[in-house]
Amino acid sequence: MVTTPAEFYQRHRELLDRAIEAAADRDYWSAYPESPSKSVYGEEAAPAGEAAFRALLGAEFPIEVPGATTTVSTEPGAYVSYPKGDPGDLVAAARAATPGWRAAGPQGRAGVAAEILRRINARIFEMAHAVQLTTGQAFVMAFQAGGAHAQDRGLEAVAVALAESTRIPAAAQWSKPQRGGDPLRLEKTSTVVGRGVALVIGCTTFPTWNSYPGLFASLVTGNPVIVKPHPGAVLPLAITVQIAREVLTEAGLDPNVVTLAVEERGDGIAATLATHPDVRIVDFTGSSEFGNWLEANARQAVVYTEKAGLNTVIVDSTADYRGMLRNLAFSLSLYSGQMCTTPQNLLVPATGIDTDAGHKSPAEFGADLGAAVDKLLSDPQRAVGTLGAIVNDGVLARLAEAGTLPGVLHPSQEIESSRTPLIVHLDVADEKIYTREWFGPISFVITTASTAESISIFEQTVGHHGALTALVHSTSDEVLGQVRNAALDAGVHLSENLTGGVFVNQTAAFSDLHGTGANPAATASLSDAAYITGRFYTLQSRRHVS
């Protein structure tokens, strides 16, 4: 039995209206509970989800891929194999699916997208296990960031895309009075037309959280989407594509509106697809090197990138020294620093900082921060739950290199497959070191001549190299104002005096923007209008009416 896109829209209309309202209000709202509690998801959800996940291991993933003639198995442990399609076949299949998807209209497409998200949420425990397996995140983090929070980000993109693509009415009557005669009357229709085939290039650390905004923004605005996972984290996105294709089929649509593109490591399929003349949208999260390449070479497409950067903390003074240290320690430790929002450069004046615990020199601050990290991670079970696992050898290589630098304040320690933060003291003259991106649990306490110089260094380095987050600690309204202005000039979001349960490396869907497009770390912001409107055109037709 077919459930039409319009029927899916009516089924989810209340949710979609609430999501549009939440995106406009910017207060706290979440559609998908973040707690893996039995009281929330039911007694059977956790064991059923784990059983479904384990049933996928050691087998070929059940999904149709256009043009597939072979399979690949690239994730650590090679637990699952996936059908591999030819890039040309994937693009051709996406183009063939476009007319039917366009005809569904913005509301119909949003209804289908909302149903996809509902079914993803129904498999949230299975998804959490898939994210944990492929990324090394602790289960609770995988459940939250890879599950509920990713789904919220997807729904946010659906809501903003629906609002933006329906801003111009689909039908309108035009009447122009004429002197001495009947008015001129026209009937006008406006149709949202997608830009073309969209490509989502997933990352290895947050495969769903970083992919869902682009996936759902492109879908609702009328574009078929090819989902290309990172070879190390295929399963979460394979499950996503599988669900999307099931819903599309039930809606009487071509399931090739969403397809899966896998590769052997080193195949370079992302570059092949991104530069295909029919691929008109590219969403990418990952290294600055490949992100910059995409921006320079995928010239036929609108390219949305989220890359790494020099996330910066300016430490001037604080009225809650212990709270500041606890908050920073957690921010440096979460997922072993393998977040695009983890602080790297902590700028501290050589004269020290005033605190409620007395004046602290840069050396004392560094030692106290290291002690706060040790206290946070003193319980091995809690430490593993906070740190997760190191995702690849590149992180370990950077840790080893940074560990040889002079001025190590807090050496990195191995806890099972995790690593604790490495904290190194640098002088402001060591710019060749701290202006390089050190993705992983590596941070620098950088001594500057003054807070004024810290602000200047912050503005220069972020403006030139990019950042996704910035944080300032100060009890001075004047300093806070100066840093706010510097953040505006550098084009980065700013947090101030975080000492409680909100951390600089976390952002909330429907409230916090992620990325700005105003500095080199990202070309867009999740999820504002600019992230949406480049994905579609509105084409008008008009005719006389009597």
XYZ file of C-alpha atoms in Angstrom:
546
model
C 0.000 0.000 0.000
C 1.380 3.389 -1.008
C 1.487 6.274 1.453
C 1.778 9.372 -0.690
C 4.243 12.147 0.123
C 1.254 14.402 0.855
C -0.044 11.857 3.366
C 3.360 11.676 5.036
C 3.281 15.458 5.279
C -0.110 15.441 6.963
C 1.065 12.709 9.327
C 4.058 14.787 10.404
C 2.667 18.273 9.928
C 2.449 19.064 13.636
C 6.086 18.013 14.132
C 7.229 20.039 11.122
C 5.308 23.128 12.240
C 6.844 22.823 15.710
C 10.325 22.403 14.235
C 9.915 25.542 12.095
C 8.767 27.423 15.183
C 11.732 26.140 17.205
C 14.208 27.142 14.496
C 12.775 30.656 14.623
C 12.616 30.921 18.434
C 16.142 29.504 19.064
C 15.170 28.282 22.560
C 15.789 24.723 23.728
C 13.741 22.116 21.889
C 14.434 18.545 20.903
C 12.245 16.134 19.001
C 14.238 13.009 19.819
C 15.064 12.028 23.429
C 18.809 11.840 24.085
C 18.633 9.394 27.003
C 18.952 5.667 26.237
C 16.641 4.961 29.156
C 14.096 2.160 29.254
C 11.576 4.652 30.587
C 11.989 6.679 27.385
C 12.366 4.087 24.640
C 10.790 1.050 26.300
C 12.052 -2.181 27.804
C 12.750 -3.948 24.511
C 14.349 -1.153 22.502
C 17.927 -1.650 23.740
C 18.169 -5.452 23.361
C 16.282 -5.379 20.063
C 18.575 -2.671 18.720
C 21.701 -4.551 19.741
C 20.367 -7.767 18.206
C 19.596 -5.970 14.938
C 23.105 -4.489 14.925
C 24.778 -7.853 15.546
C 22.733 -9.447 12.780
C 24.455 -7.109 10.322
C 27.956 -8.239 11.244
C 29.765 -10.784 9.122
C 27.454 -10.345 6.145
C 26.766 -8.213 3.096
C 24.663 -5.204 3.985
C 21.161 -5.574 2.504
C 20.827 -2.618 0.172
C 20.436 -2.105 -3.576
C 23.078 0.071 -5.219
C 22.769 1.062 -8.897
C 25.375 -0.623 -11.064
C 26.876 -2.676 -8.226
C 28.941 -5.636 -9.418
C 31.207 -6.170 -6.421
C 31.424 -5.496 -2.690
C 33.902 -3.744 -0.419
C 34.667 -4.076 3.268
C 36.785 -1.202 4.540
C 35.896 -0.546 8.172
C 38.248 -1.597 10.979
C 37.666 -5.286 11.563
C 35.947 -5.637 8.171
C 32.699 -6.545 9.917
C 30.340 -5.721 7.041
C 30.619 -5.652 3.258
C 28.706 -3.258 1.013
C 27.713 -3.293 -2.663
C 29.891 -0.963 -4.697
C 28.358 0.960 -7.581
C 30.004 2.777 -10.454
C 30.016 6.578 -10.020
C 28.500 7.111 -13.461
C 25.685 4.674 -12.730
C 24.972 6.370 -9.400
C 24.712 9.800 -11.013
C 22.531 8.469 -13.853
C 20.185 6.780 -11.384
C 19.936 9.971 -9.324
C 19.099 12.036 -12.399
C 16.416 9.567 -13.469
C 14.805 9.828 -10.022
C 14.706 13.630 -10.099
C 11.397 14.346 -11.920
C 9.283 12.276 -9.539
C 11.021 13.778 -6.517
C 10.487 17.299 -7.848
C 6.798 16.570 -8.410
C 6.359 15.639 -4.741
C 6.669 19.336 -3.847
C 8.269 20.896 -0.762
C 5.603 19.706 1.675
C 5.598 16.182 0.275
C 9.376 15.999 0.377
C 9.401 17.303 3.951
C 6.829 14.672 4.907
C 8.972 11.905 3.435
C 12.047 13.308 5.199
C 10.219 13.430 8.527
C 9.171 9.805 8.095
C 12.776 8.828 7.341
C 13.867 10.505 10.570
C 11.078 8.806 12.511
C 12.282 5.403 11.354
C 15.917 6.277 12.038
C 14.886 7.185 15.576
C 13.011 3.879 15.896
C 16.366 2.161 15.187
C 18.386 4.477 17.433
C 19.954 1.712 19.537
C 21.049 -0.154 16.422
C 22.439 3.109 15.067
C 24.271 3.865 18.324
C 26.032 0.498 18.190
C 26.988 1.170 14.558
C 28.398 4.589 15.463
C 30.266 3.163 18.459
C 31.792 0.386 16.348
C 33.009 2.641 13.568
C 34.042 5.792 15.459
C 35.232 4.489 18.823
C 32.863 6.756 20.727
C 31.541 5.533 24.050
C 28.028 4.136 23.740
C 26.224 7.020 25.433
C 28.014 9.560 23.254
C 27.284 7.467 20.163
C 23.620 7.308 21.183
C 23.421 11.048 21.743
C 25.692 12.611 19.115
C 25.273 9.876 16.503
C 21.619 9.264 17.317
C 19.304 11.832 18.892
C 21.407 14.944 18.288
C 22.086 13.974 14.666
C 18.367 13.420 14.148
C 17.628 16.844 15.636
C 20.144 18.405 13.246
C 18.464 16.569 10.368
C 15.021 17.766 11.412
C 16.331 21.305 11.808
C 17.544 21.198 8.194
C 14.152 19.851 7.084
C 12.373 22.675 8.907
C 14.545 25.476 7.532
C 14.452 23.977 4.033
C 10.653 23.724 4.136
C 10.318 27.306 5.367
C 12.707 28.719 2.763
C 11.350 26.719 -0.181
C 7.744 27.740 0.542
C 8.451 31.425 1.118
C 7.161 32.189 -2.375
C 3.575 30.893 -2.764
C 3.084 28.024 -5.190
C 0.141 29.790 -6.837
C -0.857 33.441 -7.118
C -3.398 35.600 -8.959
C -2.119 38.816 -10.537
C -4.473 41.597 -11.552
C -3.428 44.971 -12.975
C -6.143 47.623 -13.390
C -6.507 49.142 -16.870
C -8.015 52.564 -17.622
C -11.235 52.131 -19.543
C -11.159 48.351 -19.651
C -10.997 45.115 -17.770
C -7.926 44.417 -15.644
C -5.092 42.359 -16.979
C -5.202 39.068 -15.168
C -2.546 36.395 -14.921
C -2.385 33.156 -13.048
C 1.114 32.421 -11.830
C 2.660 29.256 -10.451
C 6.042 28.890 -8.785
C 7.883 25.584 -8.653
C 10.874 24.749 -6.473
C 13.493 23.039 -8.630
C 16.546 21.437 -7.093
C 19.960 22.487 -8.285
C 20.807 18.921 -9.322
C 22.418 15.778 -7.992
C 23.761 16.311 -4.456
C 26.748 14.545 -2.926
C 27.245 14.123 0.821
C 30.790 13.132 1.811
C 30.792 11.700 5.339
C 33.538 11.858 7.937
C 34.947 9.154 10.176
C 34.340 10.775 13.578
C 30.706 11.926 13.368
C 29.247 10.177 10.322
C 25.582 10.980 11.017
C 25.766 14.297 12.907
C 27.816 15.909 10.174
C 25.981 14.293 7.240
C 22.320 14.673 8.156
C 22.061 18.465 7.682
C 23.285 18.346 4.091
C 21.376 15.158 3.300
C 18.015 16.464 4.475
C 18.527 20.041 3.276
C 19.177 18.755 -0.243
C 16.293 16.299 -0.166
C 13.642 18.779 0.912
C 14.791 21.311 -1.686
C 14.285 18.755 -4.460
C 17.679 17.176 -5.033
C 18.518 13.472 -5.206
C 21.422 12.637 -2.914
C 24.384 10.293 -3.261
C 25.751 9.494 0.201
C 29.453 8.711 0.191
C 30.613 7.543 3.660
C 34.176 7.623 4.898
C 35.659 4.129 4.350
C 36.165 3.828 8.108
C 32.576 4.663 9.052
C 30.180 3.225 6.490
C 27.602 1.362 8.583
C 25.768 4.328 10.184
C 25.196 5.957 6.806
C 24.381 2.652 5.119
C 21.580 2.171 7.666
C 20.430 5.729 6.972
C 20.320 5.191 3.207
C 18.577 1.851 3.642
C 15.816 3.493 5.677
C 15.487 6.376 3.224
C 15.086 3.992 0.300
C 12.422 2.000 2.163
C 10.372 5.138 2.819
C 10.771 6.400 -0.751
C 9.559 3.060 -2.105
C 6.545 3.082 0.209
C 5.767 6.608 -1.019
C 5.634 5.339 -4.613
C 8.844 7.142 -5.504
C 12.085 6.006 -7.095
C 14.325 4.839 -4.224
C 17.341 6.122 -6.158
C 16.509 9.553 -4.811
C 19.002 8.391 -2.144
C 21.874 6.056 -2.981
C 25.012 4.769 -1.271
C 28.497 5.214 -2.747
C 31.246 3.132 -1.140
C 34.835 2.640 -2.193
C 38.024 0.813 -1.466
C 40.458 3.003 0.432
C 42.353 5.143 -2.036
C 39.821 4.874 -4.880
C 39.164 8.600 -4.784
C 35.475 8.238 -5.582
C 34.667 11.412 -3.633
C 36.769 13.502 -6.005
C 35.336 11.689 -9.035
C 31.756 12.315 -7.966
C 32.369 15.850 -6.698
C 33.683 16.979 -10.084
C 31.071 15.157 -12.184
C 29.250 17.748 -14.313
C 25.826 16.582 -13.093
C 26.734 16.818 -9.406
C 25.629 20.317 -8.456
C 25.802 20.258 -4.633
C 28.621 18.947 -2.442
C 28.524 18.677 1.360
C 31.807 17.740 3.007
C 33.132 17.375 6.534
C 36.773 16.501 7.101
C 40.313 17.671 6.545
C 41.140 21.179 5.450
C 43.339 19.737 2.692
C 40.516 17.935 0.880
C 37.967 20.590 1.766
C 40.143 23.235 0.139
C 40.582 20.966 -2.886
C 36.828 20.610 -3.252
C 36.291 24.356 -3.021
C 38.896 24.906 -5.740
C 37.972 22.062 -8.092
C 34.244 21.265 -7.796
C 33.511 24.447 -9.736
C 30.252 23.202 -11.262
C 28.734 22.739 -7.808
C 27.853 24.788 -4.771
C 30.195 23.421 -2.111
C 29.473 23.375 1.615
C 32.503 22.416 3.686
C 33.212 22.035 7.360
C 36.919 21.689 8.072
C 39.245 21.909 11.022
C 40.600 25.112 12.522
C 42.390 26.796 15.391
C 39.728 26.748 18.093
C 40.864 29.288 20.667
C 40.374 30.110 24.357
C 41.319 33.528 25.736
C 41.962 33.313 29.481
C 41.985 36.754 31.103
C 40.416 36.267 34.541
C 37.663 34.287 36.241
C 35.391 34.393 39.249
C 35.148 30.572 39.292
C 38.609 29.120 38.828
C 37.697 25.543 39.738
C 34.612 25.669 37.530
C 36.643 27.019 34.621
C 39.241 24.263 35.017
C 36.589 21.524 35.238
C 34.856 22.841 32.146
C 38.071 23.135 30.135
C 39.282 19.703 31.259
C 36.104 18.089 29.975
C 36.235 20.051 26.723
C 39.805 18.868 26.074
C 39.039 15.262 27.035
C 35.699 14.565 25.337
C 36.150 11.901 22.644
C 39.924 12.230 23.064
C 39.806 15.706 21.552
C 38.665 14.286 18.198
C 36.001 16.897 17.676
C 36.144 19.731 15.184
C 35.164 22.018 18.083
C 37.817 20.974 20.638
C 39.961 23.906 21.894
C 43.540 23.859 20.629
C 45.071 27.231 21.558
C 44.680 28.617 25.087
C 46.041 32.176 25.248
C 47.202 33.363 28.691
C 48.986 36.662 29.500
C 52.517 36.376 30.880
C 51.464 38.473 33.849
C 49.007 35.770 34.842
C 45.276 35.811 35.562
C 43.225 37.030 38.506
C 40.917 34.384 39.960
C 38.787 33.777 43.039
C 41.546 31.370 44.126
C 44.264 34.019 43.881
C 46.507 35.229 41.122
C 47.733 32.424 38.839
C 50.774 32.486 36.604
C 50.631 30.762 33.181
C 52.696 27.885 34.631
C 50.293 27.514 37.560
C 47.309 27.639 35.242
C 48.821 24.937 33.025
C 49.633 22.722 36.017
C 46.161 23.208 37.480
C 44.521 22.400 34.153
C 46.553 19.194 33.931
C 45.504 18.316 37.482
C 41.855 18.935 36.552
C 42.220 16.559 33.602
C 43.737 13.908 35.881
C 40.919 14.315 38.392
C 38.272 14.050 35.675
C 39.829 10.887 34.297
C 40.936 9.298 37.594
C 38.222 6.633 37.449
C 39.195 4.312 34.556
C 35.585 3.441 33.735
C 34.571 7.089 33.611
C 37.717 7.906 31.664
C 36.928 5.424 28.900
C 33.355 6.684 28.761
C 34.598 10.238 28.291
C 37.570 9.583 26.007
C 36.207 6.901 23.704
C 38.873 5.473 21.405
C 41.450 6.965 19.043
C 39.891 6.869 15.589
C 42.984 6.450 13.396
C 46.773 6.319 13.285
C 47.007 9.928 12.165
C 45.885 11.096 15.609
C 48.494 8.864 17.267
C 51.206 10.215 14.969
C 50.348 13.807 15.858
C 50.326 12.925 19.561
C 53.764 11.361 19.265
C 55.121 14.383 17.399
C 53.652 16.937 19.801
C 54.907 14.914 22.759
C 58.504 15.632 21.715
C 58.008 19.405 21.925
C 59.706 21.208 24.815
C 57.413 22.559 27.496
C 55.089 19.585 27.993
C 52.848 20.469 30.938
C 50.678 17.356 30.898
C 51.844 14.275 28.982
C 49.252 12.151 27.242
C 48.574 8.806 28.884
C 47.172 5.639 27.321
C 43.972 4.279 28.874
C 42.919 1.147 26.994
C 42.466 2.365 23.379
C 42.118 6.007 24.479
C 44.576 8.828 25.070
C 44.333 11.590 27.648
C 44.960 15.212 26.587
C 48.494 16.378 25.894
C 49.028 19.952 27.090
C 52.129 21.832 25.956
C 53.367 25.289 26.951
C 54.372 27.569 24.085
C 55.477 31.168 23.740
C 53.646 33.551 21.435
C 56.697 33.427 19.143
C 56.073 29.702 18.458
C 53.508 30.507 15.805
C 54.743 27.849 13.391
C 53.514 25.305 15.915
C 50.205 26.735 17.131
C 49.030 27.982 13.733
C 49.059 24.379 12.533
C 45.984 22.227 13.122
C 46.676 19.370 15.577
C 43.453 17.371 15.392
C 43.198 15.139 18.456
C 43.847 15.495 22.205
C 46.547 18.146 21.771
C 46.294 21.648 23.223
C 48.714 24.506 23.804
C 48.910 26.999 26.655
C 50.395 29.993 24.842
C 51.949 32.823 26.821
C 51.266 36.267 25.388
C 52.461 39.688 26.536
C 48.966 40.709 27.650
C 45.276 40.029 27.173
C 45.310 42.687 24.481
C 47.908 40.660 22.594
C 45.861 37.488 23.194
C 42.899 39.160 21.527
C 45.048 40.293 18.621
C 46.562 36.819 18.136
C 43.077 35.292 18.333
C 41.689 37.578 15.666
C 44.670 37.103 13.343
C 45.002 33.323 13.603
C 41.299 32.547 13.392
C 40.753 35.029 10.590
C 43.572 33.449 8.585
C 43.305 29.754 9.490
C 39.688 29.451 10.646
C 37.966 28.087 13.741
C 34.604 26.627 14.632
C 34.611 27.697 18.282
C 36.053 30.367 20.531
C 35.832 30.879 24.288
C 36.768 33.719 26.597
C 37.082 33.779 30.380
C 37.062 37.268 31.891
C 35.465 39.185 34.727
C 35.938 42.450 32.831
C 33.034 43.777 30.786
C 35.521 45.791 28.766
C 37.549 42.704 27.853
C 34.391 40.748 27.023
C 33.314 43.532 24.695
C 36.708 43.592 23.004
C 36.647 39.824 22.457
C 33.098 39.965 21.107
C 34.199 42.504 18.517
C 37.301 40.455 17.673
C 35.121 37.367 17.205
C 32.876 39.307 14.844
C 35.909 40.452 12.846
C 37.355 36.916 12.806
C 33.973 35.431 11.859
C 33.648 32.860 14.651
C 30.996 31.978 17.216
C 31.954 32.931 20.780
C 31.198 31.438 24.205
C 31.807 33.375 27.406
C 32.709 32.188 30.913
C 31.528 28.600 30.595
C 31.941 26.960 33.995
C 28.899 24.673 34.256
C 27.281 21.935 32.203
C 27.556 23.645 28.813
C 30.824 23.141 26.939
C 32.431 25.010 24.070
C 32.591 21.902 21.890
C 28.856 21.199 22.051
C 26.120 22.857 20.002
C 22.364 22.407 20.268
C 20.160 22.002 17.198
C 17.406 24.592 16.752
C 19.408 27.054 18.866
C 23.167 27.074 18.263
C 24.578 27.735 14.825
C 27.497 25.487 13.888
C 30.129 27.025 11.638
C 29.715 30.503 10.226
C 30.933 30.661 6.643
C 32.774 33.806 7.763
C 36.187 32.194 8.311
C 38.134 29.455 6.498
C 36.942 26.597 8.758
C 33.534 26.352 7.071
C 31.664 27.761 4.096
C 28.234 27.679 5.755
C 26.394 27.558 9.044
C 24.147 24.758 10.290
C 21.422 25.593 9.659
C 20.653 29.101 8.487
C 18.910 30.287 5.341
C 22.170 30.611 3.423
C 22.794 26.901 4.008
C 19.509 26.156 2.244
C 18.833 28.645 -0.514
C 21.789 27.718 -2.704
C 20.293 24.242 -3.134
C 17.256 25.224 -5.209
C 15.751 27.627 -7.711
C 12.190 28.893 -7.854
C 10.901 28.880 -11.418
C 7.743 30.697 -12.381
C 5.147 30.178 -15.092
C 2.276 32.532 -15.921
C -0.802 32.532 -18.129
C -3.792 34.722 -18.905
C -7.044 34.087 -17.101
C -10.397 35.552 -17.981
